[in-house]
Short mmCIF file of C-alpha atoms and ligand atoms in Angstrom, two decimals:
data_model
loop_
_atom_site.label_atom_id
_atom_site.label_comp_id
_atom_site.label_asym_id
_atom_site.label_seq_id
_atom_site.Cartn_x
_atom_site.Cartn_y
_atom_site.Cartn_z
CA UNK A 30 22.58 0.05 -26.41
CA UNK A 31 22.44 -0.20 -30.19
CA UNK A 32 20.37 -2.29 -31.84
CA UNK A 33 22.47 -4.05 -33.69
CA UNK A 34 24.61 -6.50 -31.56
CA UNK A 35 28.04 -7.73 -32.58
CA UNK A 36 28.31 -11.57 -32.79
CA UNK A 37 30.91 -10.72 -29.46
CA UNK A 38 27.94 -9.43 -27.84
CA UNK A 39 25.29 -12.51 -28.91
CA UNK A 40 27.85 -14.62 -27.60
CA UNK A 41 28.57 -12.60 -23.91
CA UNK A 42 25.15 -12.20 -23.88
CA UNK A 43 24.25 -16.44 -24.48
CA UNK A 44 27.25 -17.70 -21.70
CA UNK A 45 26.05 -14.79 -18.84
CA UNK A 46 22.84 -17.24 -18.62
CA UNK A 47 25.16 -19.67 -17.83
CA UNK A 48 27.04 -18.18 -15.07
CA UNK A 49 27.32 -20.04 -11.78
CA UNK A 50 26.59 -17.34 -9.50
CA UNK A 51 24.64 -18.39 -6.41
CA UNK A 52 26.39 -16.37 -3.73
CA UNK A 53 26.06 -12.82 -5.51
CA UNK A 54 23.55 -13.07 -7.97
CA UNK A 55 25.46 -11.41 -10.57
CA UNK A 56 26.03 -12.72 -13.84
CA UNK A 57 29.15 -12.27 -16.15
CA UNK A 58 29.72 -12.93 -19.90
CA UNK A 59 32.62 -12.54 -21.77
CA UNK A 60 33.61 -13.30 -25.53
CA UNK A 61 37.42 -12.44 -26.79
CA UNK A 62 37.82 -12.75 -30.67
CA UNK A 63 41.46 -13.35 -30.91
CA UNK A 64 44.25 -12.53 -33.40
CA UNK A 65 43.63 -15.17 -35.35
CA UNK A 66 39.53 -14.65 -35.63
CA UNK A 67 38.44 -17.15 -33.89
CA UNK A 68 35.79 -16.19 -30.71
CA UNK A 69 35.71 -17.54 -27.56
CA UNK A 70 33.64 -17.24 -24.56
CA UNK A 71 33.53 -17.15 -20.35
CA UNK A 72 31.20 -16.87 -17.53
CA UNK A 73 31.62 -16.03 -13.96
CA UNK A 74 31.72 -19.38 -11.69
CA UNK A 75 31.73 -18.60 -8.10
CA UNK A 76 32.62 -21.03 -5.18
CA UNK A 77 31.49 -21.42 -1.81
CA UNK A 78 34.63 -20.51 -0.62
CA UNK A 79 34.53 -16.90 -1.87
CA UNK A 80 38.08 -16.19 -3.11
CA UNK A 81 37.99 -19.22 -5.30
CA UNK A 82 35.34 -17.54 -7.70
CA UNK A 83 36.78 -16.99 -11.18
CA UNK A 84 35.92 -13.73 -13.45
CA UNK A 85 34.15 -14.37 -16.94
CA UNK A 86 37.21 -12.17 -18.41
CA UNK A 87 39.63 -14.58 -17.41
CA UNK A 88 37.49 -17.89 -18.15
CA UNK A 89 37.22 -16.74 -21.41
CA UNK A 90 41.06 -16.00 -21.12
CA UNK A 91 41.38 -19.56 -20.72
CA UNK A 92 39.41 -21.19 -23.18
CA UNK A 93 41.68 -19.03 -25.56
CA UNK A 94 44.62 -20.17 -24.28
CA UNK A 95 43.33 -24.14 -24.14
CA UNK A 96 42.11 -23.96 -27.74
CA UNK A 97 44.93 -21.80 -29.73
CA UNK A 98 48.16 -21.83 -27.04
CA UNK A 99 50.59 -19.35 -25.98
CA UNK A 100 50.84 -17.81 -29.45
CA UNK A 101 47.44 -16.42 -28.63
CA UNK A 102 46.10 -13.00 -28.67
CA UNK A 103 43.72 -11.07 -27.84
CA UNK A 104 42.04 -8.97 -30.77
CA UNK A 105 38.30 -7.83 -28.89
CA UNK A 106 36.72 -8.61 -25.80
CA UNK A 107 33.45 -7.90 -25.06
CA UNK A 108 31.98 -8.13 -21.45
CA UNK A 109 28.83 -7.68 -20.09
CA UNK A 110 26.31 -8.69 -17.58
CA UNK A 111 22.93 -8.84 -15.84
CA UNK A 112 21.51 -8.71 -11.89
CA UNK A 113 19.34 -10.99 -10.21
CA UNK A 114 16.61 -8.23 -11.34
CA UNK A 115 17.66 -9.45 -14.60
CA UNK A 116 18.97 -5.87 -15.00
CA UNK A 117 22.15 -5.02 -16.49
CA UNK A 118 24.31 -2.15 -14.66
CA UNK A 119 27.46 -0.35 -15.52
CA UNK A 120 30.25 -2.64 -14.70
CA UNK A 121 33.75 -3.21 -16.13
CA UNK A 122 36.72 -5.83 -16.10
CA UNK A 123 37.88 -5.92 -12.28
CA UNK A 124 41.93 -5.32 -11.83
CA UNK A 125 42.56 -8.60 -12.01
CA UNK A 126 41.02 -9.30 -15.30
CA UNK A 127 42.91 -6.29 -16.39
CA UNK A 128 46.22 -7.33 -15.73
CA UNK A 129 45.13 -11.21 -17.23
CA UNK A 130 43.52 -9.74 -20.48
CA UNK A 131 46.50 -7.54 -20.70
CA UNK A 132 48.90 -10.41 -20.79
CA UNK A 133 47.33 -11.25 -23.94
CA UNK A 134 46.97 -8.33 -25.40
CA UNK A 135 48.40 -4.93 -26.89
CA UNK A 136 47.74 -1.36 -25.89
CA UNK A 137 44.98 -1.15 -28.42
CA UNK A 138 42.99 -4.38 -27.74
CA UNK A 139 39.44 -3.05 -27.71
CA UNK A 140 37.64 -3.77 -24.91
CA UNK A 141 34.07 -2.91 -24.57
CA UNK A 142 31.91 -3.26 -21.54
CA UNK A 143 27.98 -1.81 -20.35
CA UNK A 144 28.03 1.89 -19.05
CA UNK A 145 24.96 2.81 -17.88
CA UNK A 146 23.21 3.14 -21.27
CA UNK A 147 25.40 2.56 -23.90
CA UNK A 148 28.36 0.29 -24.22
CA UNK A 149 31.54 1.83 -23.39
CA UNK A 150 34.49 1.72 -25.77
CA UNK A 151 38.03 1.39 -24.75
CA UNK A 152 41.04 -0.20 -25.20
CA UNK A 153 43.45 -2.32 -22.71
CA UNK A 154 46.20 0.81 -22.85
CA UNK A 155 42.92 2.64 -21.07
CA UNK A 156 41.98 0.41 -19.09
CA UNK A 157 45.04 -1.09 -17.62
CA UNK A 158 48.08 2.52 -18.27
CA UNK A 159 51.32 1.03 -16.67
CA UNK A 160 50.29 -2.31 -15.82
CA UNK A 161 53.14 -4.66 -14.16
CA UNK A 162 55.08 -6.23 -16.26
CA UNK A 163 58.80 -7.61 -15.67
N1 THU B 220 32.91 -10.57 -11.90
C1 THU B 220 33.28 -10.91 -13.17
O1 THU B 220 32.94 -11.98 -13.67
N2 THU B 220 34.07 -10.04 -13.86
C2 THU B 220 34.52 -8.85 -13.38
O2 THU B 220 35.31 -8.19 -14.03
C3 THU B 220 34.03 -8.36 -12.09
C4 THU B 220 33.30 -9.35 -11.25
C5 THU B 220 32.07 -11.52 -11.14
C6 THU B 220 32.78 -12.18 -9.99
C7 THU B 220 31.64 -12.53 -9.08
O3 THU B 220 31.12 -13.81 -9.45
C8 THU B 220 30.57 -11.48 -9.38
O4 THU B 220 30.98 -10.83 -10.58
C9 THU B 220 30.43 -10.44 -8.29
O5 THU B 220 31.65 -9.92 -7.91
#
């Protein structure tokens, strides 16, 4: 990881403590700077009733829409994450997330994520190549 962190990362970093995530232990931050530069953020919140348990991608994908509208879009998302070990592992944006984010986004959105070490640095056309659309 580098030392110095992005204010996208502060900001994943700060809402993962606030995920709600009794039932798997694993907690999700995510912080989108949109189009427009403004930053938002999302954590994971899972339910009791396990399918009901939202992503932090697509929280975050919904504060952006609540605050700016459907004009907005995505510039930079950041996402990462820690374990109940307070450990934080190699994970990126689920296929779901993917095909949310990429509503919102272009090709190029930059989307980076934890790798095992270092972040990992991709974009949206990487992450989600031939994603439905209608
Ligand atoms: N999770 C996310 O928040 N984002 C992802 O892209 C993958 C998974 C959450 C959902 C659930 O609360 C926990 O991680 C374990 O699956």
């Amino acid at each position: 990881m580098s030392a110095e962190m992005t204010d996208l990362e502060k900001l994943a970093e700060h809402v993962a403590k606030n995920a709600y995530s009794p039932y798997s232990t694993f907690s999700v931050g995510a912080a989108i700077r949109t189009t427009s530069g403004n930053v938002y953020s999302g954590c994971n919140v899972e339910n009791v009733s396990s399918g009901l348990t939202v992503c932090a991608e697509r929280n975050a994908v919904g504060a952006a829409i609540a605050a700016e509208g459907k004009s907005m879009r995505i510039e930079e998302v950041f996402v990462t994450n820690f374990n109940a070990e307070g450990a934080t592992i190699h994970c990126s944006p689920c296929g779901a997330c993917r095909q949310v984010m990429a509503e919102f986004s272009t090709p190029d959105t930059k989307v980076i994520y934890r790798g095992d070490e270092d972040n990992i640095v991709t974009t949206m056309g990487q992450l989600l190549p031939d994603g439905f659309t209608l």
